[in-house]
Amino acid sequence: MTEVEAFDPALLPDGLVVRSARPVAGGSANPVWWCELDDGREVVVKVARETQPDLSEIEAEGLAALSAQGGLATPRVVTFSPRALVLEAVGTGELPPGDARFWADAGRAVARLHAVRSERFGWQRDGWLGRFRQRNTWDADGHRFFAENRILSFLDKPGAEAALDADDRAGLERVCAKLRELVPDTGASLTHGDLWRNNLIAGNAGEPVFIDPAVSYVWPEVDVAMMLFEGDVPDSFFAAYQELRPLHPDWREHARILHLREWLSMVATFGPDPERVPKIRAVIRDYA
């Protein structure tokens, strides 16, 4: 099967005709394609799974909020259908460069985003994080919101049930019970929500462009912690962020606890894993 044959044009909104398509690196949860339309335009198409009928609409809303409210550079939404989100093609679609200026610009952009505040945690509708619903029910209590909607919500997923035993589950519940002692309540900011390094690309002028959000109002440290998740983010990002928005002195320690959300979403998706499960257990050992 060729790459173009693997792309299903029937998922596109009416009126769009694809001349050629090639897969884009990444897309572990949903396939992504770089397409040339019959009118010569280049677009990026993100294809949702059948179980995510509103993913495209929700992601389009999230990108619009990050741009209009938070001032982030995001790809323009061309159109969407129940199974496909069509975005303008930005830059080359490749991973971000390693130069300090790019990352410093990104750090300041995220700090400005986090200046958009809310009295409550959550969002006007539930979203998606990878293949799973991200519960965003409004809550004035940030610790309760994070515990219930960003940690414990993954424990009933088949992949997590296969990866974690009863001691693990009890340990995670103890961490959640102690969350007020472990992570400071810095209030609710507008966040990208899935801000790891591969969700930044270089735009046409080399500027940082933000993609694939899971938007909500939550602690700003959630976004900053995600930039540590896979490493390889230069210190210039964090230094520039702190020029505008100083972080708690222990923010890197808090990041280990905040990373539970991502580790749990991954084991929920992929099941037992020799790298991810030990990291979850290390957090339980150190903080429960």
PDB file of N, CA and C in Angstrom, residues 141-226:
ATOM      1  N   ASP A 141     -11.368  24.396  42.977  1.00  0.00           N
ATOM      2  CA  ASP A 141     -10.271  23.783  43.730  1.00  0.00           C
ATOM      3  C   ASP A 141      -9.295  23.132  42.755  1.00  0.00           C
ATOM      4  N   GLY A 142      -8.116  23.727  42.611  1.00  0.00           N
ATOM      5  CA  GLY A 142      -7.146  23.227  41.645  1.00  0.00           C
ATOM      6  C   GLY A 142      -6.586  21.862  41.997  1.00  0.00           C
ATOM      7  N   HIS A 143      -6.363  21.603  43.274  1.00  0.00           N
ATOM      8  CA  HIS A 143      -5.831  20.298  43.664  1.00  0.00           C
ATOM      9  C   HIS A 143      -6.849  19.184  43.400  1.00  0.00           C
ATOM     10  N   ARG A 144      -8.092  19.429  43.718  1.00  0.00           N
ATOM     11  CA  ARG A 144      -9.124  18.431  43.429  1.00  0.00           C
ATOM     12  C   ARG A 144      -9.275  18.239  41.924  1.00  0.00           C
ATOM     13  N   PHE A 145      -9.253  19.338  41.187  1.00  0.00           N
ATOM     14  CA  PHE A 145      -9.386  19.259  39.736  1.00  0.00           C
ATOM     15  C   PHE A 145      -8.277  18.402  39.130  1.00  0.00           C
ATOM     16  N   PHE A 146      -7.021  18.664  39.549  1.00  0.00           N
ATOM     17  CA  PHE A 146      -5.907  17.927  38.961  1.00  0.00           C
ATOM     18  C   PHE A 146      -5.951  16.453  39.377  1.00  0.00           C
ATOM     19  N   ALA A 147      -6.246  16.191  40.637  1.00  0.00           N
ATOM     20  CA  ALA A 147      -6.294  14.801  41.116  1.00  0.00           C
ATOM     21  C   ALA A 147      -7.364  14.006  40.374  1.00  0.00           C
ATOM     22  N   GLU A 148      -8.569  14.552  40.294  1.00  0.00           N
ATOM     23  CA  GLU A 148      -9.677  13.781  39.732  1.00  0.00           C
ATOM     24  C   GLU A 148      -9.642  13.717  38.215  1.00  0.00           C
ATOM     25  N   ASN A 149      -9.221  14.806  37.562  1.00  0.00           N
ATOM     26  CA  ASN A 149      -9.343  14.895  36.110  1.00  0.00           C
ATOM     27  C   ASN A 149      -8.048  14.684  35.346  1.00  0.00           C
ATOM     28  N   ARG A 150      -6.914  14.687  36.057  1.00  0.00           N
ATOM     29  CA  ARG A 150      -5.638  14.550  35.354  1.00  0.00           C
ATOM     30  C   ARG A 150      -4.817  13.353  35.851  1.00  0.00           C
ATOM     31  N   ILE A 151      -5.206  12.732  36.960  1.00  0.00           N
ATOM     32  CA  ILE A 151      -4.483  11.557  37.459  1.00  0.00           C
ATOM     33  C   ILE A 151      -5.436  10.366  37.582  1.00  0.00           C
ATOM     34  N   LEU A 152      -6.397  10.456  38.484  1.00  0.00           N
ATOM     35  CA  LEU A 152      -7.250   9.313  38.787  1.00  0.00           C
ATOM     36  C   LEU A 152      -8.152   8.932  37.619  1.00  0.00           C
ATOM     37  N   SER A 153      -8.416   9.840  36.715  1.00  0.00           N
ATOM     38  CA  SER A 153      -9.315   9.551  35.588  1.00  0.00           C
ATOM     39  C   SER A 153      -8.760   8.495  34.644  1.00  0.00           C
ATOM     40  N   PHE A 154      -7.454   8.224  34.699  1.00  0.00           N
ATOM     41  CA  PHE A 154      -6.868   7.222  33.805  1.00  0.00           C
ATOM     42  C   PHE A 154      -6.910   5.810  34.383  1.00  0.00           C
ATOM     43  N   LEU A 155      -7.187   5.669  35.662  1.00  0.00           N
ATOM     44  CA  LEU A 155      -6.994   4.376  36.312  1.00  0.00           C
ATOM     45  C   LEU A 155      -7.986   3.313  35.869  1.00  0.00           C
ATOM     46  N   ASP A 156      -9.123   3.709  35.313  1.00  0.00           N
ATOM     47  CA  ASP A 156     -10.093   2.707  34.869  1.00  0.00           C
ATOM     48  C   ASP A 156      -9.923   2.321  33.408  1.00  0.00           C
ATOM     49  N   LYS A 157      -8.896   2.825  32.742  1.00  0.00           N
ATOM     50  CA  LYS A 157      -8.652   2.477  31.345  1.00  0.00           C
ATOM     51  C   LYS A 157      -7.977   1.098  31.276  1.00  0.00           C
ATOM     52  N   PRO A 158      -8.348   0.260  30.314  1.00  0.00           N
ATOM     53  CA  PRO A 158      -7.789  -1.090  30.247  1.00  0.00           C
ATOM     54  C   PRO A 158      -6.271  -1.136  30.242  1.00  0.00           C
ATOM     55  N   GLY A 159      -5.627  -0.231  29.519  1.00  0.00           N
ATOM     56  CA  GLY A 159      -4.173  -0.229  29.489  1.00  0.00           C
ATOM     57  C   GLY A 159      -3.569   0.029  30.852  1.00  0.00           C
ATOM     58  N   ALA A 160      -4.155   0.979  31.603  1.00  0.00           N
ATOM     59  CA  ALA A 160      -3.659   1.275  32.949  1.00  0.00           C
ATOM     60  C   ALA A 160      -3.956   0.122  33.901  1.00  0.00           C
ATOM     61  N   GLU A 161      -5.108  -0.507  33.751  1.00  0.00           N
ATOM     62  CA  GLU A 161      -5.429  -1.646  34.614  1.00  0.00           C
ATOM     63  C   GLU A 161      -4.458  -2.798  34.392  1.00  0.00           C
ATOM     64  N   ALA A 162      -3.985  -2.954  33.147  1.00  0.00           N
ATOM     65  CA  ALA A 162      -3.017  -4.013  32.855  1.00  0.00           C
ATOM     66  C   ALA A 162      -1.621  -3.668  33.354  1.00  0.00           C
ATOM     67  N   ALA A 163      -1.312  -2.369  33.421  1.00  0.00           N
ATOM     68  CA  ALA A 163       0.053  -1.942  33.761  1.00  0.00           C
ATOM     69  C   ALA A 163       0.270  -1.762  35.253  1.00  0.00           C
ATOM     70  N   LEU A 164      -0.785  -1.421  35.988  1.00  0.00           N
ATOM     71  CA  LEU A 164      -0.636  -1.027  37.389  1.00  0.00           C
ATOM     72  C   LEU A 164      -1.352  -2.021  38.289  1.00  0.00           C
ATOM     73  N   ASP A 165      -0.715  -2.358  39.406  1.00  0.00           N
ATOM     74  CA  ASP A 165      -1.337  -3.283  40.343  1.00  0.00           C
ATOM     75  C   ASP A 165      -2.053  -2.512  41.457  1.00  0.00           C
ATOM     76  N   ALA A 166      -2.610  -3.251  42.403  1.00  0.00           N
ATOM     77  CA  ALA A 166      -3.394  -2.623  43.470  1.00  0.00           C
ATOM     78  C   ALA A 166      -2.543  -1.681  44.319  1.00  0.00           C
ATOM     79  N   ASP A 167      -1.282  -2.046  44.555  1.00  0.00           N
ATOM     80  CA  ASP A 167      -0.397  -1.163  45.322  1.00  0.00           C
ATOM     81  C   ASP A 167      -0.137   0.140  44.577  1.00  0.00           C
ATOM     82  N   ASP A 168       0.025   0.048  43.263  1.00  0.00           N
ATOM     83  CA  ASP A 168       0.229   1.263  42.457  1.00  0.00           C
ATOM     84  C   ASP A 168      -0.981   2.182  42.559  1.00  0.00           C
ATOM     85  N   ARG A 169      -2.154   1.619  42.428  1.00  0.00           N
ATOM     86  CA  ARG A 169      -3.376   2.420  42.460  1.00  0.00           C
ATOM     87  C   ARG A 169      -3.549   3.074  43.828  1.00  0.00           C
ATOM     88  N   ALA A 170      -3.282   2.312  44.882  1.00  0.00           N
ATOM     89  CA  ALA A 170      -3.383   2.884  46.232  1.00  0.00           C
ATOM     90  C   ALA A 170      -2.345   3.973  46.428  1.00  0.00           C
ATOM     91  N   GLY A 171      -1.147   3.789  45.885  1.00  0.00           N
ATOM     92  CA  GLY A 171      -0.107   4.800  45.995  1.00  0.00           C
ATOM     93  C   GLY A 171      -0.474   6.081  45.272  1.00  0.00           C
ATOM     94  N   LEU A 172      -1.075   5.964  44.101  1.00  0.00           N
ATOM     95  CA  LEU A 172      -1.499   7.156  43.358  1.00  0.00           C
ATOM     96  C   LEU A 172      -2.600   7.894  44.116  1.00  0.00           C
ATOM     97  N   GLU A 173      -3.478   7.153  44.751  1.00  0.00           N
ATOM     98  CA  GLU A 173      -4.517   7.800  45.554  1.00  0.00           C
ATOM     99  C   GLU A 173      -3.918   8.537  46.748  1.00  0.00           C
ATOM    100  N   ARG A 174      -2.852   7.976  47.318  1.00  0.00           N
ATOM    101  CA  ARG A 174      -2.185   8.673  48.431  1.00  0.00           C
ATOM    102  C   ARG A 174      -1.481   9.940  47.944  1.00  0.00           C
ATOM    103  N   VAL A 175      -0.846   9.868  46.788  1.00  0.00           N
ATOM    104  CA  VAL A 175      -0.233  11.075  46.213  1.00  0.00           C
ATOM    105  C   VAL A 175      -1.298  12.154  46.020  1.00  0.00           C
ATOM    106  N   CYS A 176      -2.436  11.779  45.478  1.00  0.00           N
ATOM    107  CA  CYS A 176      -3.505  12.750  45.251  1.00  0.00           C
ATOM    108  C   CYS A 176      -4.003  13.339  46.574  1.00  0.00           C
ATOM    109  N   ALA A 177      -4.065  12.521  47.606  1.00  0.00           N
ATOM    110  CA  ALA A 177      -4.517  13.012  48.909  1.00  0.00           C
ATOM    111  C   ALA A 177      -3.533  14.023  49.497  1.00  0.00           C
ATOM    112  N   LYS A 178      -2.253  13.911  49.122  1.00  0.00           N
ATOM    113  CA  LYS A 178      -1.220  14.810  49.638  1.00  0.00           C
ATOM    114  C   LYS A 178      -0.892  15.946  48.662  1.00  0.00           C
ATOM    115  N   LEU A 179      -1.654  16.075  47.594  1.00  0.00           N
ATOM    116  CA  LEU A 179      -1.283  17.004  46.527  1.00  0.00           C
ATOM    117  C   LEU A 179      -1.155  18.445  47.023  1.00  0.00           C
ATOM    118  N   ARG A 180      -1.965  18.838  48.000  1.00  0.00           N
ATOM    119  CA  ARG A 180      -1.882  20.209  48.514  1.00  0.00           C
ATOM    120  C   ARG A 180      -0.534  20.480  49.172  1.00  0.00           C
ATOM    121  N   GLU A 181       0.069  19.453  49.745  1.00  0.00           N
ATOM    122  CA  GLU A 181       1.389  19.618  50.365  1.00  0.00           C
ATOM    123  C   GLU A 181       2.511  19.585  49.337  1.00  0.00           C
ATOM    124  N   LEU A 182       2.246  18.976  48.193  1.00  0.00           N
ATOM    125  CA  LEU A 182       3.313  18.697  47.228  1.00  0.00           C
ATOM    126  C   LEU A 182       3.437  19.736  46.128  1.00  0.00           C
ATOM    127  N   VAL A 183       2.307  20.322  45.717  1.00  0.00           N
ATOM    128  CA  VAL A 183       2.293  21.250  44.581  1.00  0.00           C
ATOM    129  C   VAL A 183       1.568  22.520  45.013  1.00  0.00           C
ATOM    130  N   PRO A 184       2.184  23.687  44.863  1.00  0.00           N
ATOM    131  CA  PRO A 184       1.516  24.928  45.271  1.00  0.00           C
ATOM    132  C   PRO A 184       0.381  25.284  44.326  1.00  0.00           C
ATOM    133  N   ASP A 185      -0.649  25.922  44.873  1.00  0.00           N
ATOM    134  CA  ASP A 185      -1.757  26.396  44.052  1.00  0.00           C
ATOM    135  C   ASP A 185      -1.391  27.770  43.511  1.00  0.00           C
ATOM    136  N   THR A 186      -1.027  27.811  42.236  1.00  0.00           N
ATOM    137  CA  THR A 186      -0.639  29.076  41.598  1.00  0.00           C
ATOM    138  C   THR A 186      -1.788  29.680  40.799  1.00  0.00           C
ATOM    139  N   GLY A 187      -3.001  29.149  40.985  1.00  0.00           N
ATOM    140  CA  GLY A 187      -4.141  29.686  40.266  1.00  0.00           C
ATOM    141  C   GLY A 187      -4.241  29.106  38.864  1.00  0.00           C
ATOM    142  N   ALA A 188      -5.366  29.404  38.227  1.00  0.00           N
ATOM    143  CA  ALA A 188      -5.681  28.827  36.921  1.00  0.00           C
ATOM    144  C   ALA A 188      -5.306  29.788  35.803  1.00  0.00           C
ATOM    145  N   SER A 189      -4.478  29.307  34.889  1.00  0.00           N
ATOM    146  CA  SER A 189      -4.092  30.047  33.688  1.00  0.00           C
ATOM    147  C   SER A 189      -4.544  29.293  32.454  1.00  0.00           C
ATOM    148  N   LEU A 190      -4.720  30.014  31.382  1.00  0.00           N
ATOM    149  CA  LEU A 190      -4.979  29.372  30.096  1.00  0.00           C
ATOM    150  C   LEU A 190      -3.725  28.608  29.691  1.00  0.00           C
ATOM    151  N   THR A 191      -3.877  27.320  29.406  1.00  0.00           N
ATOM    152  CA  THR A 191      -2.727  26.484  29.079  1.00  0.00           C
ATOM    153  C   THR A 191      -2.938  25.766  27.756  1.00  0.00           C
ATOM    154  N   HIS A 192      -1.825  25.485  27.096  1.00  0.00           N
ATOM    155  CA  HIS A 192      -1.835  24.656  25.896  1.00  0.00           C
ATOM    156  C   HIS A 192      -2.316  23.263  26.255  1.00  0.00           C
ATOM    157  N   GLY A 193      -1.770  22.697  27.329  1.00  0.00           N
ATOM    158  CA  GLY A 193      -2.264  21.445  27.869  1.00  0.00           C
ATOM    159  C   GLY A 193      -1.525  20.195  27.443  1.00  0.00           C
ATOM    160  N   ASP A 194      -0.764  20.260  26.344  1.00  0.00           N
ATOM    161  CA  ASP A 194       0.041  19.116  25.909  1.00  0.00           C
ATOM    162  C   ASP A 194       1.352  19.635  25.327  1.00  0.00           C
ATOM    163  N   LEU A 195       2.007  20.474  26.108  1.00  0.00           N
ATOM    164  CA  LEU A 195       3.108  21.291  25.589  1.00  0.00           C
ATOM    165  C   LEU A 195       4.445  20.568  25.725  1.00  0.00           C
ATOM    166  N   TRP A 196       4.604  19.461  24.983  1.00  0.00           N
ATOM    167  CA  TRP A 196       5.936  18.883  24.909  1.00  0.00           C
ATOM    168  C   TRP A 196       6.593  19.368  23.635  1.00  0.00           C
ATOM    169  N   ARG A 197       7.896  19.132  23.504  1.00  0.00           N
ATOM    170  CA  ARG A 197       8.688  19.806  22.469  1.00  0.00           C
ATOM    171  C   ARG A 197       8.191  19.518  21.058  1.00  0.00           C
ATOM    172  N   ASN A 198       7.626  18.350  20.806  1.00  0.00           N
ATOM    173  CA  ASN A 198       7.182  18.021  19.459  1.00  0.00           C
ATOM    174  C   ASN A 198       5.882  18.704  19.074  1.00  0.00           C
ATOM    175  N   ASN A 199       5.277  19.442  20.001  1.00  0.00           N
ATOM    176  CA  ASN A 199       4.090  20.219  19.663  1.00  0.00           C
ATOM    177  C   ASN A 199       4.429  21.677  19.400  1.00  0.00           C
ATOM    178  N   LEU A 200       5.707  21.917  19.095  1.00  0.00           N
ATOM    179  CA  LEU A 200       6.157  23.183  18.532  1.00  0.00           C
ATOM    180  C   LEU A 200       6.810  22.897  17.191  1.00  0.00           C
ATOM    181  N   ILE A 201       6.522  23.759  16.221  1.00  0.00           N
ATOM    182  CA  ILE A 201       7.203  23.707  14.933  1.00  0.00           C
ATOM    183  C   ILE A 201       7.670  25.114  14.578  1.00  0.00           C
ATOM    184  N   ALA A 202       8.590  25.180  13.647  1.00  0.00           N
ATOM    185  CA  ALA A 202       9.077  26.476  13.185  1.00  0.00           C
ATOM    186  C   ALA A 202       8.184  26.968  12.053  1.00  0.00           C
ATOM    187  N   GLY A 203       7.688  28.207  12.181  1.00  0.00           N
ATOM    188  CA  GLY A 203       6.840  28.788  11.152  1.00  0.00           C
ATOM    189  C   GLY A 203       7.628  29.243   9.946  1.00  0.00           C
ATOM    190  N   ASN A 204       6.943  29.891   9.029  1.00  0.00           N
ATOM    191  CA  ASN A 204       7.568  30.306   7.773  1.00  0.00           C
ATOM    192  C   ASN A 204       8.705  31.291   7.975  1.00  0.00           C
ATOM    193  N   ALA A 205       8.643  32.078   9.053  1.00  0.00           N
ATOM    194  CA  ALA A 205       9.713  33.037   9.352  1.00  0.00           C
ATOM    195  C   ALA A 205      10.612  32.531  10.469  1.00  0.00           C
ATOM    196  N   GLY A 206      10.495  31.249  10.815  1.00  0.00           N
ATOM    197  CA  GLY A 206      11.322  30.677  11.865  1.00  0.00           C
ATOM    198  C   GLY A 206      10.766  30.859  13.262  1.00  0.00           C
ATOM    199  N   GLU A 207       9.571  31.412  13.379  1.00  0.00           N
ATOM    200  CA  GLU A 207       8.967  31.672  14.693  1.00  0.00           C
ATOM    201  C   GLU A 207       8.365  30.391  15.265  1.00  0.00           C
ATOM    202  N   PRO A 208       8.255  30.288  16.596  1.00  0.00           N
ATOM    203  CA  PRO A 208       7.613  29.114  17.187  1.00  0.00           C
ATOM    204  C   PRO A 208       6.108  29.121  16.949  1.00  0.00           C
ATOM    205  N   VAL A 209       5.595  28.014  16.435  1.00  0.00           N
ATOM    206  CA  VAL A 209       4.170  27.824  16.175  1.00  0.00           C
ATOM    207  C   VAL A 209       3.717  26.617  16.992  1.00  0.00           C
ATOM    208  N   PHE A 210       2.589  26.749  17.671  1.00  0.00           N
ATOM    209  CA  PHE A 210       2.126  25.758  18.627  1.00  0.00           C
ATOM    210  C   PHE A 210       0.987  24.938  18.027  1.00  0.00           C
ATOM    211  N   ILE A 211       1.087  23.614  18.157  1.00  0.00           N
ATOM    212  CA  ILE A 211       0.115  22.719  17.544  1.00  0.00           C
ATOM    213  C   ILE A 211      -0.409  21.724  18.591  1.00  0.00           C
ATOM    214  N   ASP A 212      -1.428  20.968  18.223  1.00  0.00           N
ATOM    215  CA  ASP A 212      -1.957  19.828  18.988  1.00  0.00           C
ATOM    216  C   ASP A 212      -2.255  20.144  20.460  1.00  0.00           C
ATOM    217  N   PRO A 213      -3.092  21.133  20.736  1.00  0.00           N
ATOM    218  CA  PRO A 213      -3.362  21.485  22.147  1.00  0.00           C
ATOM    219  C   PRO A 213      -4.382  20.574  22.800  1.00  0.00           C
ATOM    220  N   ALA A 214      -4.406  20.631  24.131  1.00  0.00           N
ATOM    221  CA  ALA A 214      -5.456  20.019  24.958  1.00  0.00           C
ATOM    222  C   ALA A 214      -5.834  21.084  25.986  1.00  0.00           C
ATOM    223  N   VAL A 215      -6.493  22.127  25.539  1.00  0.00           N
ATOM    224  CA  VAL A 215      -6.624  23.391  26.249  1.00  0.00           C
ATOM    225  C   VAL A 215      -7.486  23.261  27.500  1.00  0.00           C
ATOM    226  N   SER A 216      -7.055  23.941  28.564  1.00  0.00           N
ATOM    227  CA  SER A 216      -7.887  24.151  29.745  1.00  0.00           C
ATOM    228  C   SER A 216      -7.236  25.234  30.596  1.00  0.00           C
ATOM    229  N   TYR A 217      -7.977  25.693  31.594  1.00  0.00           N
ATOM    230  CA  TYR A 217      -7.412  26.545  32.636  1.00  0.00           C
ATOM    231  C   TYR A 217      -6.930  25.642  33.766  1.00  0.00           C
ATOM    232  N   VAL A 218      -5.622  25.691  34.033  1.00  0.00           N
ATOM    233  CA  VAL A 218      -5.041  24.869  35.088  1.00  0.00           C
ATOM    234  C   VAL A 218      -3.761  25.572  35.532  1.00  0.00           C
ATOM    235  N   TRP A 219      -3.028  24.957  36.459  1.00  0.00           N
ATOM    236  CA  TRP A 219      -1.778  25.558  36.905  1.00  0.00           C
ATOM    237  C   TRP A 219      -0.811  25.763  35.740  1.00  0.00           C
ATOM    238  N   PRO A 220      -0.211  26.937  35.615  1.00  0.00           N
ATOM    239  CA  PRO A 220       0.743  27.158  34.511  1.00  0.00           C
ATOM    240  C   PRO A 220       1.929  26.216  34.550  1.00  0.00           C
ATOM    241  N   GLU A 221       2.309  25.732  35.743  1.00  0.00           N
ATOM    242  CA  GLU A 221       3.425  24.799  35.827  1.00  0.00           C
ATOM    243  C   GLU A 221       3.172  23.510  35.054  1.00  0.00           C
ATOM    244  N   VAL A 222       1.910  23.193  34.762  1.00  0.00           N
ATOM    245  CA  VAL A 222       1.605  21.989  33.982  1.00  0.00           C
ATOM    246  C   VAL A 222       2.243  22.100  32.597  1.00  0.00           C
ATOM    247  N   ASP A 223       2.112  23.257  31.959  1.00  0.00           N
ATOM    248  CA  ASP A 223       2.745  23.462  30.650  1.00  0.00           C
ATOM    249  C   ASP A 223       4.260  23.445  30.755  1.00  0.00           C
ATOM    250  N   VAL A 224       4.794  24.166  31.726  1.00  0.00           N
ATOM    251  CA  VAL A 224       6.253  24.261  31.853  1.00  0.00           C
ATOM    252  C   VAL A 224       6.848  22.892  32.150  1.00  0.00           C
ATOM    253  N   ALA A 225       6.178  22.120  33.008  1.00  0.00           N
ATOM    254  CA  ALA A 225       6.669  20.786  33.327  1.00  0.00           C
ATOM    255  C   ALA A 225       6.724  19.899  32.083  1.00  0.00           C
ATOM    256  N   MET A 226       5.743  20.041  31.195  1.00  0.00           N
ATOM    257  CA  MET A 226       5.734  19.210  29.995  1.00  0.00           C
ATOM    258  C   MET A 226       6.938  19.472  29.102  1.00  0.00           C
TER     259      MET A 226
END
